[in-house]
CSV table of C-alpha atoms in Angstrom, one decimal:
chain,number,residue,atom,x,y,z
A,4,UNK,CA,-10.3,-14.7,1.8
A,5,UNK,CA,-7.5,-13.1,3.8
A,6,UNK,CA,-7.2,-9.7,5.1
A,7,UNK,CA,-3.9,-7.6,3.5
A,8,UNK,CA,-2.3,-5.1,5.9
A,9,UNK,CA,-0.8,-2.2,3.6
A,10,UNK,CA,2.0,-0.1,5.0
A,11,UNK,CA,3.1,3.0,3.2
A,12,UNK,CA,6.9,3.2,4.2
A,13,UNK,CA,7.9,5.8,6.5
A,14,UNK,CA,8.7,9.4,5.8
A,15,UNK,CA,11.7,9.5,3.2
A,16,UNK,CA,14.4,11.7,2.5
A,17,UNK,CA,13.0,12.3,-0.8
A,18,UNK,CA,9.4,13.5,0.8
A,19,UNK,CA,11.1,16.0,2.6
A,20,UNK,CA,13.0,17.5,0.1
A,21,UNK,CA,10.3,17.4,-2.3
A,22,UNK,CA,11.6,15.0,-4.6
A,23,UNK,CA,9.6,12.5,-7.1
A,24,UNK,CA,11.6,9.4,-5.5
A,25,UNK,CA,9.9,6.5,-8.1
A,26,UNK,CA,12.6,4.0,-8.2
A,27,UNK,CA,15.7,6.0,-7.7
A,28,UNK,CA,18.3,4.3,-5.5
A,29,UNK,CA,19.6,5.3,-2.1
A,30,UNK,CA,16.2,7.2,-1.1
A,31,UNK,CA,16.3,6.0,2.6
A,32,UNK,CA,13.9,7.4,5.7
A,33,UNK,CA,14.7,10.5,7.3
A,34,UNK,CA,14.9,10.7,11.2
A,35,UNK,CA,11.2,10.9,11.4
A,36,UNK,CA,10.5,8.1,9.1
A,37,UNK,CA,12.8,6.0,11.5
A,38,UNK,CA,11.0,7.1,14.2
A,39,UNK,CA,7.7,5.7,12.7
A,40,UNK,CA,9.4,2.3,11.5
A,41,UNK,CA,10.4,2.2,15.4
A,42,UNK,CA,7.0,2.3,16.4
A,43,UNK,CA,5.2,0.0,13.8
A,44,UNK,CA,5.9,-3.3,16.0
A,45,UNK,CA,3.8,-1.8,18.6
A,46,UNK,CA,1.0,-0.6,16.6
A,47,UNK,CA,0.8,-4.2,15.0
A,48,UNK,CA,1.5,-6.5,18.3
A,49,UNK,CA,-2.1,-7.3,18.4
A,50,UNK,CA,-2.2,-8.8,14.6
A,51,UNK,CA,-0.9,-12.4,13.6
A,52,UNK,CA,0.7,-11.6,10.6
A,53,UNK,CA,0.8,-14.8,8.1
A,54,UNK,CA,3.5,-13.2,5.7
A,55,UNK,CA,5.1,-10.3,4.8
A,56,UNK,CA,5.8,-9.0,1.4
A,57,UNK,CA,7.8,-5.8,0.3
A,58,UNK,CA,8.6,-3.6,-2.5
A,59,UNK,CA,12.2,-3.7,-3.1
A,60,UNK,CA,12.9,0.0,-2.5
A,61,UNK,CA,14.8,0.9,0.4
A,62,UNK,CA,12.8,3.2,2.0
A,63,UNK,CA,10.0,0.1,2.3
A,64,UNK,CA,12.8,-2.4,3.8
A,65,UNK,CA,14.0,-0.1,6.4
A,66,UNK,CA,10.5,0.4,7.1
A,67,UNK,CA,10.3,-3.3,8.0
A,68,UNK,CA,13.3,-3.4,9.8
A,69,UNK,CA,12.2,-2.9,13.3
A,70,UNK,CA,9.1,-4.9,12.5
A,71,UNK,CA,11.0,-8.2,11.4
A,72,UNK,CA,13.4,-7.7,14.2
A,73,UNK,CA,10.4,-8.0,16.7
A,74,UNK,CA,9.2,-11.2,14.5
A,75,UNK,CA,12.4,-13.0,14.0
A,76,UNK,CA,9.9,-16.0,12.7
A,77,UNK,CA,8.9,-14.2,9.4
A,78,UNK,CA,11.2,-13.4,6.5
A,79,UNK,CA,10.3,-11.2,4.1
A,80,UNK,CA,9.1,-11.9,0.7
A,81,UNK,CA,9.9,-9.1,-2.1
A,82,UNK,CA,7.7,-8.7,-5.2
A,83,UNK,CA,8.6,-5.8,-7.6
A,84,UNK,CA,5.0,-5.8,-8.2
A,85,UNK,CA,4.4,-3.4,-5.4
A,86,UNK,CA,7.3,-0.9,-6.1
A,87,UNK,CA,6.6,2.5,-6.6
A,88,UNK,CA,5.4,3.7,-9.8
A,89,UNK,CA,8.2,3.9,-12.5
A,90,UNK,CA,7.8,7.9,-13.1
A,91,UNK,CA,10.6,7.3,-16.0
A,92,UNK,CA,12.2,10.6,-16.8
A,93,UNK,CA,10.8,12.2,-13.9
A,94,UNK,CA,12.5,10.1,-11.4
A,95,UNK,CA,14.9,12.5,-9.3
A,96,UNK,CA,12.9,15.7,-10.1
A,97,UNK,CA,11.4,18.6,-8.1
A,98,UNK,CA,7.7,18.3,-7.7
A,99,UNK,CA,7.8,22.0,-7.8
A,100,UNK,CA,9.5,22.1,-11.4
A,101,UNK,CA,6.8,19.4,-12.3
A,102,UNK,CA,4.2,21.2,-11.4
A,103,UNK,CA,3.8,23.2,-14.6
A,104,UNK,CA,4.3,20.2,-17.1
A,105,UNK,CA,1.2,19.5,-18.7
A,106,UNK,CA,1.1,16.0,-17.9
A,107,UNK,CA,0.5,17.0,-14.3
A,108,UNK,CA,-2.7,18.3,-14.8
A,109,UNK,CA,-3.7,14.9,-16.3
A,110,UNK,CA,-2.0,12.8,-13.4
A,111,UNK,CA,-4.0,14.8,-11.2
A,112,UNK,CA,-7.4,14.8,-12.9
A,113,UNK,CA,-7.5,12.1,-15.5
A,114,UNK,CA,-4.9,9.6,-14.3
A,115,UNK,CA,-6.1,6.8,-16.1
A,116,UNK,CA,-4.7,8.6,-19.2
A,117,UNK,CA,-1.2,9.3,-17.8
A,118,UNK,CA,1.7,7.8,-19.3
A,119,UNK,CA,5.2,8.8,-17.8
A,120,UNK,CA,7.9,9.9,-20.3
A,121,UNK,CA,10.3,6.6,-20.4
A,122,UNK,CA,8.2,4.9,-17.7
A,123,UNK,CA,5.0,3.4,-17.0
A,124,UNK,CA,1.3,4.6,-17.3
A,125,UNK,CA,-0.5,4.7,-13.8
A,126,UNK,CA,-3.1,2.2,-15.7
A,127,UNK,CA,-0.1,-0.4,-15.8
A,128,UNK,CA,0.8,0.7,-11.9
A,129,UNK,CA,-2.5,-0.3,-10.8
A,130,UNK,CA,-2.8,-3.7,-13.0
A,131,UNK,CA,0.1,-5.0,-11.9
A,132,UNK,CA,-0.2,-4.1,-8.0
A,133,UNK,CA,-4.0,-5.9,-8.0
A,134,UNK,CA,-2.4,-8.8,-9.9
A,135,UNK,CA,-0.1,-9.0,-7.1
A,136,UNK,CA,-2.8,-8.6,-4.5
A,137,UNK,CA,-4.6,-11.5,-6.0
A,138,UNK,CA,-1.5,-13.8,-6.1
A,139,UNK,CA,-0.9,-13.1,-2.6
A,140,UNK,CA,-4.3,-13.5,-1.3
A,141,UNK,CA,-4.6,-17.0,-2.8
A,142,UNK,CA,-1.1,-17.9,-1.7
A,143,UNK,CA,-1.6,-16.8,2.0
A,144,UNK,CA,-5.3,-18.6,1.9
A,145,UNK,CA,-3.3,-22.1,0.6
A,146,UNK,CA,-1.1,-22.1,3.1
A,147,UNK,CA,-2.5,-20.1,6.3
A,148,UNK,CA,-6.0,-20.3,5.7
A,149,UNK,CA,-9.0,-17.9,4.7
A,150,UNK,CA,-8.5,-16.1,8.0
A,151,UNK,CA,-5.1,-15.0,7.9
A,152,UNK,CA,-3.7,-11.6,7.9
A,153,UNK,CA,-0.9,-10.6,5.9
A,154,UNK,CA,1.2,-7.3,5.4
A,155,UNK,CA,2.7,-5.5,2.4
A,156,UNK,CA,5.0,-2.5,2.3
A,157,UNK,CA,4.5,-0.2,-0.3
A,158,UNK,CA,4.4,3.1,-1.5
A,159,UNK,CA,1.6,5.9,-1.9
A,160,UNK,CA,0.2,5.7,-5.2
A,161,UNK,CA,0.1,1.8,-5.1
A,162,UNK,CA,-1.6,1.7,-2.0
A,163,UNK,CA,-4.2,4.6,-3.5
A,164,UNK,CA,-4.8,2.5,-6.4
A,165,UNK,CA,-5.2,-0.4,-4.7
A,166,UNK,CA,-7.6,0.8,-2.3
A,167,UNK,CA,-9.2,2.3,-5.6
A,168,UNK,CA,-9.6,-0.9,-7.1
A,169,UNK,CA,-10.8,-2.7,-3.9
A,170,UNK,CA,-13.8,0.2,-4.0
A,171,UNK,CA,-14.5,-0.1,-7.1
A,172,UNK,CA,-13.5,3.3,-7.8
A,173,UNK,CA,-12.2,4.3,-11.5
A,174,UNK,CA,-8.7,4.9,-11.2
A,175,UNK,CA,-9.5,8.7,-12.3
A,176,UNK,CA,-10.5,9.2,-8.6
A,177,UNK,CA,-7.7,7.7,-6.8
A,178,UNK,CA,-6.1,10.9,-6.1
A,179,UNK,CA,-9.0,11.4,-4.0
A,180,UNK,CA,-7.7,9.1,-1.5
A,181,UNK,CA,-4.8,10.1,0.8
A,182,UNK,CA,-2.4,7.8,2.9
A,183,UNK,CA,0.1,9.3,5.1
A,184,UNK,CA,3.8,8.0,5.4
A,185,UNK,CA,4.1,5.0,8.1
A,186,UNK,CA,0.1,4.9,7.7
A,187,UNK,CA,-1.8,1.6,7.5
A,188,UNK,CA,-4.7,0.6,5.0
A,189,UNK,CA,-6.3,-2.6,5.4
A,190,UNK,CA,-8.5,-4.4,3.2
A,191,UNK,CA,-10.5,-7.8,4.2
A,192,UNK,CA,-10.9,-9.8,1.4
A,193,UNK,CA,-14.2,-12.4,0.6
A,194,UNK,CA,-15.0,-14.5,-1.9
A,195,UNK,CA,-17.4,-11.7,-3.5
A,196,UNK,CA,-15.7,-8.5,-2.8
A,197,UNK,CA,-13.5,-6.7,-0.6
A,198,UNK,CA,-14.1,-4.4,2.3
A,199,UNK,CA,-12.1,-1.3,3.4
A,200,UNK,CA,-11.6,-1.1,7.0
A,201,UNK,CA,-8.7,1.0,8.0
A,202,UNK,CA,-7.7,3.9,5.6
A,203,UNK,CA,-4.6,5.7,6.0
A,204,UNK,CA,-4.6,4.8,9.9
A,205,UNK,CA,-1.6,6.5,12.3
A,206,UNK,CA,-2.9,4.8,15.1
A,207,UNK,CA,-3.7,2.0,17.5
A,208,UNK,CA,-4.5,-1.1,15.2
A,209,UNK,CA,-5.9,-3.6,18.0
A,210,UNK,CA,-9.2,-4.0,16.8
A,211,UNK,CA,-8.1,-5.5,13.3
A,212,UNK,CA,-7.2,-9.0,15.4
A,213,UNK,CA,-9.2,-11.9,13.9
A,214,UNK,CA,-12.3,-12.1,16.6
A,215,UNK,CA,-13.9,-15.4,17.5
A,216,UNK,CA,-17.0,-14.8,15.4
A,217,UNK,CA,-16.4,-14.3,11.8
A,218,UNK,CA,-18.6,-12.0,9.6
A,219,UNK,CA,-20.7,-13.3,6.7
A,220,UNK,CA,-19.4,-10.9,4.2
A,221,UNK,CA,-22.2,-8.8,4.1
A,222,UNK,CA,-22.2,-5.5,4.8
A,223,UNK,CA,-23.6,-4.5,8.2
A,224,UNK,CA,-27.1,-2.2,7.9
A,225,UNK,CA,-26.5,0.7,9.6
A,226,UNK,CA,-22.8,0.7,10.0
A,227,UNK,CA,-22.4,-1.9,12.5
A,228,UNK,CA,-21.0,-2.0,16.1
A,229,UNK,CA,-17.7,-2.0,15.3
A,230,UNK,CA,-14.8,-3.4,17.3
A,231,UNK,CA,-15.8,-5.5,20.5
């Protein structure tokens, strides 16, 4: 099955102002986020991308703009299921004022029980994102073959929940995972189970390019020799 490259959007104006953006319109990349996006094509240059899928939110589309300019043969697909968690009434509020809300403790320690007022639950967020990945895995494998690599540009909580799902971790543990703005996380899917091969990587990604010899799907005993 395909390898999924998950890119978190670059640093946004909401990140720097301490606002929980959610689906609030008009949240763009800040100056550093634009620089991070501009560096993305070079970081991904060694990877043949079969498809590009994006959250509909502006900060993700701005993050992908330089990459799409560098790869004019690829057209992005927008999928609402990998859009940010719907934080409902919390959207657009300062994180500093939310930290004392009783629900925030639940979000941090027991997120599988957390549902945002006027929004969605964190369980629903993970479920829709995982369903999107399963659908795109099947589509990419059908159209491009089992060894294809494709990219999704999404959001921190979405990516963390997908990593937890791939590792078989309960959603209550997903807050232990960290992905920085414009970081790359890679999950290689196989017939029986996925493998997390990058987490929150902000450096060079050439070693993720397909190899002439493909592993049989088992985890290498002792950890393996890594990239050639």
